[in-house]
mmCIF file of C-alpha atoms and ligand atoms in Angstrom:
data_model
loop_
_atom_site.group_PDB
_atom_site.id
_atom_site.type_symbol
_atom_site.label_atom_id
_atom_site.label_comp_id
_atom_site.label_asym_id
_atom_site.label_seq_id
_atom_site.Cartn_x
_atom_site.Cartn_y
_atom_site.Cartn_z
ATOM 1 C CA UNK A 4 12.678 -18.256 24.210
ATOM 2 C CA UNK A 5 14.580 -15.414 22.491
ATOM 3 C CA UNK A 6 12.433 -12.834 20.755
ATOM 4 C CA UNK A 7 12.325 -13.073 16.983
ATOM 5 C CA UNK A 8 13.790 -10.057 15.184
ATOM 6 C CA UNK A 9 11.960 -8.477 12.268
ATOM 7 C CA UNK A 10 13.428 -5.830 9.980
ATOM 8 C CA UNK A 11 10.931 -3.550 8.225
ATOM 9 C CA UNK A 12 12.056 -1.140 5.499
ATOM 10 C CA UNK A 13 9.593 1.659 4.785
ATOM 11 C CA UNK A 14 8.476 1.542 8.427
ATOM 12 C CA UNK A 15 7.422 5.204 8.309
ATOM 13 C CA UNK A 16 4.789 4.428 5.651
ATOM 14 C CA UNK A 17 1.214 3.215 6.065
ATOM 15 C CA UNK A 18 1.932 -0.534 5.924
ATOM 16 C CA UNK A 19 5.157 -0.180 7.903
ATOM 17 C CA UNK A 20 3.246 1.357 10.817
ATOM 18 C CA UNK A 21 0.448 -1.266 10.875
ATOM 19 C CA UNK A 22 2.913 -4.123 10.436
ATOM 20 C CA UNK A 23 5.181 -2.807 13.212
ATOM 21 C CA UNK A 24 2.149 -2.576 15.512
ATOM 22 C CA UNK A 25 1.141 -6.137 14.741
ATOM 23 C CA UNK A 26 4.676 -7.542 15.200
ATOM 24 C CA UNK A 27 5.229 -5.681 18.487
ATOM 25 C CA UNK A 28 1.929 -7.154 19.723
ATOM 26 C CA UNK A 29 3.162 -10.609 18.663
ATOM 27 C CA UNK A 30 6.313 -10.153 20.788
ATOM 28 C CA UNK A 31 8.867 -9.419 18.053
ATOM 29 C CA UNK A 32 11.872 -7.157 18.362
ATOM 30 C CA UNK A 33 11.183 -4.730 15.499
ATOM 31 C CA UNK A 34 13.928 -2.841 13.683
ATOM 32 C CA UNK A 35 12.769 -0.182 11.247
ATOM 33 C CA UNK A 36 14.957 0.977 8.382
ATOM 34 C CA UNK A 37 14.435 4.647 7.572
ATOM 35 C CA UNK A 38 15.972 6.974 5.014
ATOM 36 C CA UNK A 39 18.319 9.527 6.490
ATOM 37 C CA UNK A 40 16.750 12.964 6.691
ATOM 38 C CA UNK A 41 17.076 15.951 8.973
ATOM 39 C CA UNK A 42 13.507 15.437 10.200
ATOM 40 C CA UNK A 43 12.257 11.885 10.593
ATOM 41 C CA UNK A 44 8.777 11.154 9.232
ATOM 42 C CA UNK A 45 7.260 9.614 12.382
ATOM 43 C CA UNK A 46 3.580 10.712 12.613
ATOM 44 C CA UNK A 47 2.190 7.322 11.560
ATOM 45 C CA UNK A 48 4.319 5.450 14.099
ATOM 46 C CA UNK A 49 3.344 8.055 16.710
ATOM 47 C CA UNK A 50 -0.358 7.673 15.817
ATOM 48 C CA UNK A 51 -0.116 3.965 16.726
ATOM 49 C CA UNK A 52 1.973 4.751 19.831
ATOM 50 C CA UNK A 53 4.980 2.836 18.504
ATOM 51 C CA UNK A 54 7.809 5.330 18.923
ATOM 52 C CA UNK A 55 9.973 3.869 21.705
ATOM 53 C CA UNK A 56 8.676 0.335 21.112
ATOM 54 C CA UNK A 57 10.722 -0.167 17.956
ATOM 55 C CA UNK A 58 14.354 0.482 17.012
ATOM 56 C CA UNK A 59 14.990 2.847 14.119
ATOM 57 C CA UNK A 60 18.148 2.580 12.034
ATOM 58 C CA UNK A 61 19.257 4.623 9.046
ATOM 59 C CA UNK A 62 19.091 2.498 5.925
ATOM 60 C CA UNK A 63 19.458 3.658 2.356
ATOM 61 C CA UNK A 64 18.055 0.941 0.104
ATOM 62 C CA UNK A 65 20.150 2.392 -2.716
ATOM 63 C CA UNK A 66 23.342 1.669 -0.773
ATOM 64 C CA UNK A 67 24.254 -2.014 -0.945
ATOM 65 C CA UNK A 68 26.942 -1.782 1.751
ATOM 66 C CA UNK A 69 24.563 -0.348 4.343
ATOM 67 C CA UNK A 70 22.061 -3.176 3.696
ATOM 68 C CA UNK A 71 24.830 -5.803 4.006
ATOM 69 C CA UNK A 72 26.160 -4.270 7.203
ATOM 70 C CA UNK A 73 22.712 -4.150 8.802
ATOM 71 C CA UNK A 74 21.924 -7.767 7.903
ATOM 72 C CA UNK A 75 25.292 -8.961 9.248
ATOM 73 C CA UNK A 76 24.930 -7.007 12.501
ATOM 74 C CA UNK A 77 21.273 -7.773 13.282
ATOM 75 C CA UNK A 78 20.730 -11.177 11.641
ATOM 76 C CA UNK A 79 16.955 -10.635 11.367
ATOM 77 C CA UNK A 80 14.685 -13.699 11.281
ATOM 78 C CA UNK A 81 12.132 -11.953 9.073
ATOM 79 C CA UNK A 82 12.526 -9.092 6.606
ATOM 80 C CA UNK A 83 9.632 -7.066 5.241
ATOM 81 C CA UNK A 84 10.961 -4.930 2.408
ATOM 82 C CA UNK A 85 8.227 -2.278 2.141
ATOM 83 C CA UNK A 86 10.373 0.775 1.303
ATOM 84 C CA UNK A 87 10.225 2.244 -2.172
ATOM 85 C CA UNK A 88 8.506 4.779 -4.414
ATOM 86 C CA UNK A 89 4.886 3.670 -3.959
ATOM 87 C CA UNK A 90 2.797 6.042 -6.097
ATOM 88 C CA UNK A 91 1.552 5.110 -9.577
ATOM 89 C CA UNK A 92 0.904 8.783 -10.370
ATOM 90 C CA UNK A 93 4.436 9.810 -9.384
ATOM 91 C CA UNK A 94 5.886 6.957 -11.428
ATOM 92 C CA UNK A 95 4.647 8.599 -14.654
ATOM 93 C CA UNK A 96 6.626 11.721 -13.715
ATOM 94 C CA UNK A 97 9.661 9.859 -12.301
ATOM 95 C CA UNK A 98 9.876 6.531 -14.168
ATOM 96 C CA UNK A 99 13.656 6.095 -13.854
ATOM 97 C CA UNK A 100 13.689 6.864 -10.137
ATOM 98 C CA UNK A 101 10.762 4.453 -9.661
ATOM 99 C CA UNK A 102 12.605 1.698 -11.561
ATOM 100 C CA UNK A 103 15.653 2.276 -9.367
ATOM 101 C CA UNK A 104 13.948 2.601 -5.955
ATOM 102 C CA UNK A 105 11.077 0.129 -6.411
ATOM 103 C CA UNK A 106 12.498 -2.364 -8.912
ATOM 104 C CA UNK A 107 16.264 -2.494 -8.399
ATOM 105 C CA UNK A 108 15.820 -1.624 -4.711
ATOM 106 C CA UNK A 109 14.142 -5.001 -4.194
ATOM 107 C CA UNK A 110 16.834 -6.854 -6.173
ATOM 108 C CA UNK A 111 19.557 -5.171 -4.129
ATOM 109 C CA UNK A 112 17.842 -6.428 -0.965
ATOM 110 C CA UNK A 113 17.517 -9.954 -2.337
ATOM 111 C CA UNK A 114 21.196 -10.012 -3.253
ATOM 112 C CA UNK A 115 22.172 -8.831 0.225
ATOM 113 C CA UNK A 116 19.939 -11.479 1.841
ATOM 114 C CA UNK A 117 21.444 -14.211 -0.360
ATOM 115 C CA UNK A 118 24.961 -13.144 0.667
ATOM 116 C CA UNK A 119 24.549 -12.060 4.292
ATOM 117 C CA UNK A 120 21.375 -13.624 5.719
ATOM 118 C CA UNK A 121 20.303 -16.612 3.581
ATOM 119 C CA UNK A 122 18.305 -18.138 6.462
ATOM 120 C CA UNK A 123 16.133 -15.022 6.868
ATOM 121 C CA UNK A 124 12.594 -15.053 5.459
ATOM 122 C CA UNK A 125 11.738 -12.165 3.160
ATOM 123 C CA UNK A 126 8.433 -10.581 2.164
ATOM 124 C CA UNK A 127 8.101 -8.352 -0.903
ATOM 125 C CA UNK A 128 4.929 -6.316 -1.591
ATOM 126 C CA UNK A 129 4.248 -6.636 -5.282
ATOM 127 C CA UNK A 130 1.133 -5.004 -6.655
ATOM 128 C CA UNK A 131 -2.079 -5.558 -8.594
ATOM 129 C CA UNK A 132 -0.552 -3.009 -11.001
ATOM 130 C CA UNK A 133 1.515 -5.866 -12.515
ATOM 131 C CA UNK A 134 -1.710 -7.028 -14.162
ATOM 132 C CA UNK A 135 -3.446 -4.413 -16.246
ATOM 133 C CA UNK A 136 -4.845 -5.430 -19.618
ATOM 134 C CA UNK A 137 -6.971 -8.140 -21.159
ATOM 135 C CA UNK A 138 -8.606 -8.862 -17.833
ATOM 136 C CA UNK A 139 -11.575 -11.170 -17.892
ATOM 137 C CA UNK A 140 -13.122 -11.615 -14.449
ATOM 138 C CA UNK A 141 -11.168 -11.861 -11.213
ATOM 139 C CA UNK A 142 -7.389 -12.159 -11.402
ATOM 140 C CA UNK A 143 -5.307 -14.623 -9.450
ATOM 141 C CA UNK A 144 -1.700 -15.854 -9.326
ATOM 142 C CA UNK A 145 -2.100 -17.586 -12.733
ATOM 143 C CA UNK A 146 -3.057 -14.501 -14.748
ATOM 144 C CA UNK A 147 -0.789 -12.960 -17.368
ATOM 145 C CA UNK A 148 0.930 -9.715 -16.523
ATOM 146 C CA UNK A 149 0.707 -6.499 -18.505
ATOM 147 C CA UNK A 150 1.606 -3.485 -16.344
ATOM 148 C CA UNK A 151 0.204 -0.123 -17.422
ATOM 149 C CA UNK A 152 2.475 2.234 -15.478
ATOM 150 C CA UNK A 153 6.204 2.613 -14.725
ATOM 151 C CA UNK A 154 5.324 1.616 -11.152
ATOM 152 C CA UNK A 155 3.716 -1.610 -12.386
ATOM 153 C CA UNK A 156 6.751 -2.373 -14.548
ATOM 154 C CA UNK A 157 9.101 -1.831 -11.573
ATOM 155 C CA UNK A 158 6.928 -4.046 -9.355
ATOM 156 C CA UNK A 159 6.921 -6.779 -12.006
ATOM 157 C CA UNK A 160 10.735 -6.699 -12.210
ATOM 158 C CA UNK A 161 10.867 -7.012 -8.404
ATOM 159 C CA UNK A 162 8.246 -9.803 -8.463
ATOM 160 C CA UNK A 163 10.316 -11.925 -10.872
ATOM 161 C CA UNK A 164 13.509 -11.110 -8.960
ATOM 162 C CA UNK A 165 11.934 -12.584 -5.815
ATOM 163 C CA UNK A 166 10.969 -15.764 -7.684
ATOM 164 C CA UNK A 167 14.372 -16.016 -9.348
ATOM 165 C CA UNK A 168 16.232 -15.661 -6.040
ATOM 166 C CA UNK A 169 13.911 -18.197 -4.441
ATOM 167 C CA UNK A 170 14.630 -20.718 -7.177
ATOM 168 C CA UNK A 171 18.316 -19.969 -7.730
ATOM 169 C CA UNK A 172 19.466 -19.491 -4.122
ATOM 170 C CA UNK A 173 16.691 -21.297 -2.217
ATOM 171 C CA UNK A 174 15.729 -18.152 -0.292
ATOM 172 C CA UNK A 175 12.492 -18.123 1.686
ATOM 173 C CA UNK A 176 11.229 -15.129 -0.312
ATOM 174 C CA UNK A 177 7.526 -14.469 -0.974
ATOM 175 C CA UNK A 178 5.554 -11.987 -3.047
ATOM 176 C CA UNK A 179 2.240 -10.608 -1.891
ATOM 177 C CA UNK A 180 0.426 -9.395 -5.015
ATOM 178 C CA UNK A 181 -1.244 -6.685 -3.010
ATOM 179 C CA UNK A 182 -4.396 -4.973 -4.244
ATOM 180 C CA UNK A 183 -5.084 -1.421 -3.028
ATOM 181 C CA UNK A 184 -5.241 -1.110 0.721
ATOM 182 C CA UNK A 185 -6.081 2.031 2.587
ATOM 183 C CA UNK A 186 -6.492 3.363 6.122
ATOM 184 C CA UNK A 187 -6.536 6.596 8.130
ATOM 185 C CA UNK A 188 -2.717 6.469 7.759
ATOM 186 C CA UNK A 189 -2.770 6.347 3.926
ATOM 187 C CA UNK A 190 -0.515 8.905 2.191
ATOM 188 C CA UNK A 191 -2.147 12.184 1.246
ATOM 189 C CA UNK A 192 -1.331 11.772 -2.449
ATOM 190 C CA UNK A 193 -3.577 8.685 -2.813
ATOM 191 C CA UNK A 194 -7.135 9.297 -4.013
ATOM 192 C CA UNK A 195 -8.936 7.736 -1.029
ATOM 193 C CA UNK A 196 -7.132 9.887 1.506
ATOM 194 C CA UNK A 197 -7.435 12.972 -0.702
ATOM 195 C CA UNK A 198 -11.199 12.402 -0.680
ATOM 196 C CA UNK A 199 -11.529 11.982 3.091
ATOM 197 C CA UNK A 200 -9.204 14.869 4.036
ATOM 198 C CA UNK A 201 -10.790 17.289 1.552
ATOM 199 C CA UNK A 202 -14.366 16.370 2.484
ATOM 200 C CA UNK A 203 -13.444 16.745 6.170
ATOM 201 C CA UNK A 204 -12.184 20.261 5.486
ATOM 202 C CA UNK A 205 -15.348 21.049 3.522
ATOM 203 C CA UNK A 206 -17.476 19.703 6.400
ATOM 204 C CA UNK A 207 -15.618 21.992 8.801
ATOM 205 C CA UNK A 208 -16.080 25.060 6.592
ATOM 206 C CA UNK A 209 -12.517 25.088 5.191
ATOM 207 C CA UNK A 210 -11.752 24.000 1.616
ATOM 208 C CA UNK A 211 -14.540 24.635 -0.890
ATOM 209 C CA UNK A 212 -14.267 21.850 -3.458
ATOM 210 C CA UNK A 213 -12.879 18.391 -4.148
ATOM 211 C CA UNK A 214 -11.205 18.050 -7.569
ATOM 212 C CA UNK A 215 -10.869 14.497 -8.889
ATOM 213 C CA UNK A 216 -10.059 12.488 -12.033
ATOM 214 C CA UNK A 217 -12.232 9.728 -13.470
ATOM 215 C CA UNK A 218 -15.051 9.027 -10.993
ATOM 216 C CA UNK A 219 -15.872 5.748 -12.688
ATOM 217 C CA UNK A 220 -12.455 4.224 -12.023
ATOM 218 C CA UNK A 221 -13.036 1.216 -9.826
ATOM 219 C CA UNK A 222 -10.590 -0.390 -7.414
ATOM 220 C CA UNK A 223 -10.455 -3.460 -5.210
ATOM 221 C CA UNK A 224 -9.930 -1.672 -1.882
ATOM 222 C CA UNK A 225 -9.135 -3.283 1.473
ATOM 223 C CA UNK A 226 -7.915 -2.197 4.904
ATOM 224 C CA UNK A 227 -4.128 -2.004 5.457
ATOM 225 C CA UNK A 228 -4.440 -3.451 8.972
ATOM 226 C CA UNK A 229 -5.888 -6.656 7.475
ATOM 227 C CA UNK A 230 -3.330 -6.822 4.659
ATOM 228 C CA UNK A 231 -0.241 -6.676 6.904
ATOM 229 C CA UNK A 232 -1.508 -9.847 8.629
ATOM 230 C CA UNK A 233 -1.274 -11.609 5.261
ATOM 231 C CA UNK A 234 2.361 -10.461 4.958
ATOM 232 C CA UNK A 235 3.168 -12.038 8.321
ATOM 233 C CA UNK A 236 1.278 -15.242 7.543
ATOM 234 C CA UNK A 237 3.314 -15.711 4.330
ATOM 235 C CA UNK A 238 6.532 -15.776 6.365
ATOM 236 C CA UNK A 239 5.132 -18.377 8.796
ATOM 237 C CA UNK A 240 4.690 -20.975 6.008
ATOM 238 C CA UNK A 241 7.177 -23.782 5.606
ATOM 239 C CA UNK A 242 7.660 -22.958 1.927
ATOM 240 C CA UNK A 243 7.769 -19.508 0.380
ATOM 241 C CA UNK A 244 5.184 -18.735 -2.303
ATOM 242 C CA UNK A 245 3.282 -15.902 -4.005
ATOM 243 C CA UNK A 246 -0.244 -14.871 -3.074
ATOM 244 C CA UNK A 247 -2.886 -12.431 -4.341
ATOM 245 C CA UNK A 248 -4.144 -10.359 -1.416
ATOM 246 C CA UNK A 249 -7.427 -8.657 -2.256
ATOM 247 C CA UNK A 250 -10.967 -8.029 -1.054
ATOM 248 C CA UNK A 251 -12.594 -9.608 -4.118
ATOM 249 C CA UNK A 252 -14.893 -6.596 -4.678
ATOM 250 C CA UNK A 253 -14.520 -3.372 -6.635
ATOM 251 C CA UNK A 254 -16.074 -0.022 -5.944
ATOM 252 C CA UNK A 255 -15.872 3.189 -7.950
ATOM 253 C CA UNK A 256 -14.284 6.452 -6.843
ATOM 254 C CA UNK A 257 -17.828 7.875 -7.075
ATOM 255 C CA UNK A 258 -19.058 5.296 -4.528
ATOM 256 C CA UNK A 259 -16.128 6.111 -2.239
ATOM 257 C CA UNK A 260 -16.925 9.842 -2.357
ATOM 258 C CA UNK A 261 -20.645 9.280 -1.751
ATOM 259 C CA UNK A 262 -20.052 7.009 1.236
ATOM 260 C CA UNK A 263 -17.317 9.171 2.789
ATOM 261 C CA UNK A 264 -19.478 12.285 2.473
ATOM 262 C CA UNK A 265 -22.448 10.470 4.003
ATOM 263 C CA UNK A 266 -20.275 9.438 6.980
ATOM 264 C CA UNK A 267 -19.625 13.170 7.525
ATOM 265 C CA UNK A 268 -23.317 14.081 7.234
ATOM 266 C CA UNK A 269 -23.108 15.380 3.644
ATOM 267 C CA UNK A 270 -25.521 14.015 1.046
ATOM 268 C CA UNK A 271 -23.893 14.274 -2.416
ATOM 269 C CA UNK A 272 -25.652 13.876 -5.774
ATOM 270 C CA UNK A 273 -23.822 13.718 -9.099
ATOM 271 C CA UNK A 274 -24.929 15.240 -12.406
ATOM 272 C CA UNK A 275 -23.383 15.197 -15.886
ATOM 273 C CA UNK A 276 -20.927 12.816 -17.504
ATOM 274 C CA UNK A 277 -17.167 12.413 -17.920
ATOM 275 C CA UNK A 278 -15.240 15.655 -17.477
ATOM 276 C CA UNK A 279 -18.551 17.527 -17.109
ATOM 277 C CA UNK A 280 -19.592 15.590 -14.005
ATOM 278 C CA UNK A 281 -20.279 17.710 -10.916
ATOM 279 C CA UNK A 282 -21.140 16.678 -7.364
ATOM 280 C CA UNK A 283 -23.631 18.832 -5.446
ATOM 281 C CA UNK A 284 -24.674 18.897 -1.815
ATOM 282 C CA UNK A 285 -28.302 17.793 -1.982
ATOM 283 C CA UNK A 286 -29.480 20.045 0.857
ATOM 284 C CA UNK A 287 -27.973 23.342 -0.356
ATOM 285 C CA UNK A 288 -27.253 22.753 -4.071
ATOM 286 C CA UNK A 289 -23.658 23.873 -3.420
ATOM 287 C CA UNK A 290 -21.112 22.351 -5.841
ATOM 288 C CA UNK A 291 -18.575 20.270 -3.922
ATOM 289 C CA UNK A 292 -16.978 17.989 -6.539
ATOM 290 C CA UNK A 293 -15.410 18.940 -9.875
ATOM 291 C CA UNK A 294 -13.531 16.817 -12.413
ATOM 292 C CA UNK A 295 -10.185 17.747 -13.959
ATOM 293 C CA UNK A 296 -8.341 15.973 -16.784
ATOM 294 C CA UNK A 297 -5.141 16.726 -14.823
ATOM 295 C CA UNK A 298 -6.005 13.809 -12.547
ATOM 296 C CA UNK A 299 -6.476 11.266 -15.314
ATOM 297 C CA UNK A 300 -3.573 8.807 -15.723
ATOM 298 C CA UNK A 301 -1.807 8.610 -19.140
ATOM 299 C CA UNK A 302 -2.785 4.907 -19.218
ATOM 300 C CA UNK A 303 -5.189 2.989 -16.998
ATOM 301 C CA UNK A 304 -5.378 -0.716 -16.201
ATOM 302 C CA UNK A 305 -8.621 -2.548 -16.923
ATOM 303 C CA UNK A 306 -10.836 -2.700 -13.809
ATOM 304 C CA UNK A 307 -9.132 -5.215 -11.535
ATOM 305 C CA UNK A 308 -10.746 -7.525 -9.008
ATOM 306 C CA UNK A 309 -8.511 -9.862 -7.064
ATOM 307 C CA UNK A 310 -9.188 -13.489 -6.301
ATOM 308 C CA UNK A 311 -7.500 -14.241 -2.960
ATOM 309 C CA UNK A 312 -8.739 -17.845 -2.797
ATOM 310 C CA UNK A 313 -5.191 -19.213 -2.468
ATOM 311 C CA UNK A 314 -4.485 -16.935 0.530
ATOM 312 C CA UNK A 315 -7.822 -17.943 2.095
ATOM 313 C CA UNK A 316 -7.063 -21.609 1.606
ATOM 314 C CA UNK A 317 -3.341 -21.855 2.357
ATOM 315 C CA UNK A 318 -2.793 -18.963 4.781
ATOM 316 C CA UNK A 319 -6.252 -19.002 6.354
ATOM 317 C CA UNK A 320 -6.234 -15.249 5.727
ATOM 318 C CA UNK A 321 -9.607 -13.503 5.770
ATOM 319 C CA UNK A 322 -9.972 -9.705 5.796
ATOM 320 C CA UNK A 323 -12.194 -8.367 8.582
ATOM 321 C CA UNK A 324 -12.924 -4.868 7.271
ATOM 322 C CA UNK A 325 -15.367 -4.447 4.367
ATOM 323 C CA UNK A 326 -15.580 -1.444 2.019
ATOM 324 C CA UNK A 327 -18.230 0.427 3.978
ATOM 325 C CA UNK A 328 -16.388 -0.030 7.269
ATOM 326 C CA UNK A 329 -13.109 1.088 5.677
ATOM 327 C CA UNK A 330 -14.558 4.272 4.165
ATOM 328 C CA UNK A 331 -16.365 5.134 7.398
ATOM 329 C CA UNK A 332 -13.185 4.560 9.429
ATOM 330 C CA UNK A 333 -11.194 6.912 7.174
ATOM 331 C CA UNK A 334 -13.961 9.542 6.991
ATOM 332 C CA UNK A 335 -14.522 9.641 10.755
ATOM 333 C CA UNK A 336 -10.816 9.772 11.472
ATOM 334 C CA UNK A 337 -10.213 12.714 9.103
ATOM 335 C CA UNK A 338 -13.316 14.540 10.317
ATOM 336 C CA UNK A 339 -12.013 14.237 13.876
ATOM 337 C CA UNK A 340 -8.596 15.534 12.818
ATOM 338 C CA UNK A 341 -10.183 18.474 10.964
ATOM 339 C CA UNK A 342 -12.292 19.364 14.005
ATOM 340 C CA UNK A 343 -9.183 19.253 16.204
ATOM 341 C CA UNK A 344 -7.215 21.356 13.707
ATOM 342 C CA UNK A 345 -4.611 18.593 13.452
ATOM 343 C CA UNK A 346 -1.852 18.631 10.840
ATOM 344 C CA UNK A 347 -2.397 16.074 8.043
ATOM 345 C CA UNK A 348 0.052 13.329 7.181
HETATM 346 P P1 NAP B 1653 3.848 4.431 1.714
HETATM 347 O O1 NAP B 1653 2.904 4.782 2.808
HETATM 348 O O2 NAP B 1653 4.009 5.367 0.577
HETATM 349 O O3 NAP B 1653 5.266 4.147 2.380
HETATM 350 C C1 NAP B 1653 6.411 3.980 1.600
HETATM 351 C C2 NAP B 1653 7.604 3.829 2.512
HETATM 352 O O4 NAP B 1653 8.753 3.678 1.676
HETATM 353 C C3 NAP B 1653 7.876 5.033 3.410
HETATM 354 O O5 NAP B 1653 8.374 4.581 4.634
HETATM 355 C C4 NAP B 1653 8.950 5.793 2.653
HETATM 356 O O6 NAP B 1653 9.846 6.481 3.503
HETATM 357 C C5 NAP B 1653 9.710 4.659 2.016
HETATM 358 N N1 NAP B 1653 10.416 5.081 0.801
HETATM 359 C C6 NAP B 1653 9.946 5.826 -0.216
HETATM 360 N N2 NAP B 1653 10.888 5.974 -1.159
HETATM 361 C C7 NAP B 1653 11.974 5.322 -0.707
HETATM 362 C C8 NAP B 1653 13.271 5.126 -1.197
HETATM 363 N N3 NAP B 1653 13.655 5.647 -2.359
HETATM 364 N N4 NAP B 1653 14.138 4.426 -0.466
HETATM 365 C C9 NAP B 1653 13.750 3.901 0.728
HETATM 366 N N5 NAP B 1653 12.535 4.046 1.259
HETATM 367 C C10 NAP B 1653 11.667 4.749 0.538
HETATM 368 O O7 NAP B 1653 3.463 3.011 1.071
HETATM 369 P P2 NAP B 1653 2.584 1.815 1.697
HETATM 370 O O8 NAP B 1653 1.172 2.010 1.267
HETATM 371 O O9 NAP B 1653 2.923 1.658 3.117
HETATM 372 O O10 NAP B 1653 3.132 0.593 0.848
HETATM 373 C C11 NAP B 1653 4.195 -0.237 1.333
HETATM 374 C C12 NAP B 1653 4.732 -1.053 0.176
HETATM 375 O O11 NAP B 1653 3.675 -1.841 -0.381
HETATM 376 C C13 NAP B 1653 5.292 -0.220 -0.971
HETATM 377 O O12 NAP B 1653 6.379 -0.899 -1.536
HETATM 378 C C14 NAP B 1653 4.148 -0.183 -1.973
HETATM 379 O O13 NAP B 1653 4.619 0.024 -3.290
HETATM 380 C C15 NAP B 1653 3.565 -1.577 -1.776
HETATM 381 N N6 NAP B 1653 2.151 -1.694 -2.129
HETATM 382 C C16 NAP B 1653 1.236 -0.922 -1.515
HETATM 383 C C17 NAP B 1653 -0.090 -1.013 -1.883
HETATM 384 C C18 NAP B 1653 -1.153 -0.171 -1.219
HETATM 385 O O14 NAP B 1653 -2.291 -0.139 -1.706
HETATM 386 N N7 NAP B 1653 -0.870 0.497 -0.122
HETATM 387 C C19 NAP B 1653 -0.489 -1.927 -2.882
HETATM 388 C C20 NAP B 1653 0.491 -2.716 -3.482
HETATM 389 C C21 NAP B 1653 1.811 -2.599 -3.096
HETATM 390 P P3 NAP B 1653 9.739 8.070 3.858
HETATM 391 O O15 NAP B 1653 8.891 8.137 5.091
HETATM 392 O O16 NAP B 1653 11.151 8.444 4.098
HETATM 393 O O17 NAP B 1653 9.135 8.734 2.652
#
């Protein structure tokens, strides 16, 4: 039987790398769309030993013609459109770019699929950031939306575009309403990875302190390797649909820091409140954690916990990596990199 072809945009990112690994293992021919640049961003694909096992093509998601041409030439069976501006923090500084890359970028892809590859199945990663206010308990696919960041607004536009194209043009297009998912390949500008890389440098005698925003912010965190399996499962269903993908638990930034430090042999205790909070190494009394208002968002969503019951029931999707295992995995990986003097990515 001929191999199935999957096209992944954003293949150089965290999810792109884990998804490519999973699809290669499943026997797919994997084509990765990357932005043109003089130096390709390949460390994540290299970390999973994927360079050479996938085909990379230049694809600008802002250029409709290049998307059309690629779809006509490769006729992919499955499309995972993961490329786009993915940082909430950055979206407050670059709201128009975020709307263009993350919101309209998805619509441009849907239009191209409708015109050039209507039989292909498409996955779009929406986000828990499309919810945001008036949250009472766990959120699922039936909750109202109220995004609290330009990123959330862009993801909501893309979410409705997927549904509209599914209904209007009968595309097999699905949204994963993805809650935060992390890994040793998470971008450096996300808080979890900032915590593990900085603590690893502290543990190795490098950087002196970790500066964070609100320690009491809580997130529903899962492991990216588990979440990409849900993306694949959505495209194996007879009918396209939308699913919350979440762990169903929240943990605070404070808990993440404490656990990550413990995995590196550092016992941290916190004193004070709000902006005055400090984290000290218990053994030496040395201050390791400081709070800065610079890392507070202009607006925050209510604490969000996802209810992934529909994905459990219909996709038979069950995450394998719990919070403690995830934090330990990230902490140990960054400690190892720091000890080896490896460049971060
Ligand atoms: P990531 O590590 O930041 O990767 C983003 C990818 O998109 C990279 O390959 C990047 O390419 C590419 N990209 C960035 N801007 C682009 C643009 N303007 N045009 C084309 N490509 C662009 O993100 P991720 O964590 O893998 O997330 C994958 C997708 O899931 C994103 O759409 C994200 O918004 C969404 N999502 C993620 C989470 C999460 O917790 N991780 C939760 C909900 C939704 P370069 O290498 O060239 O920069």
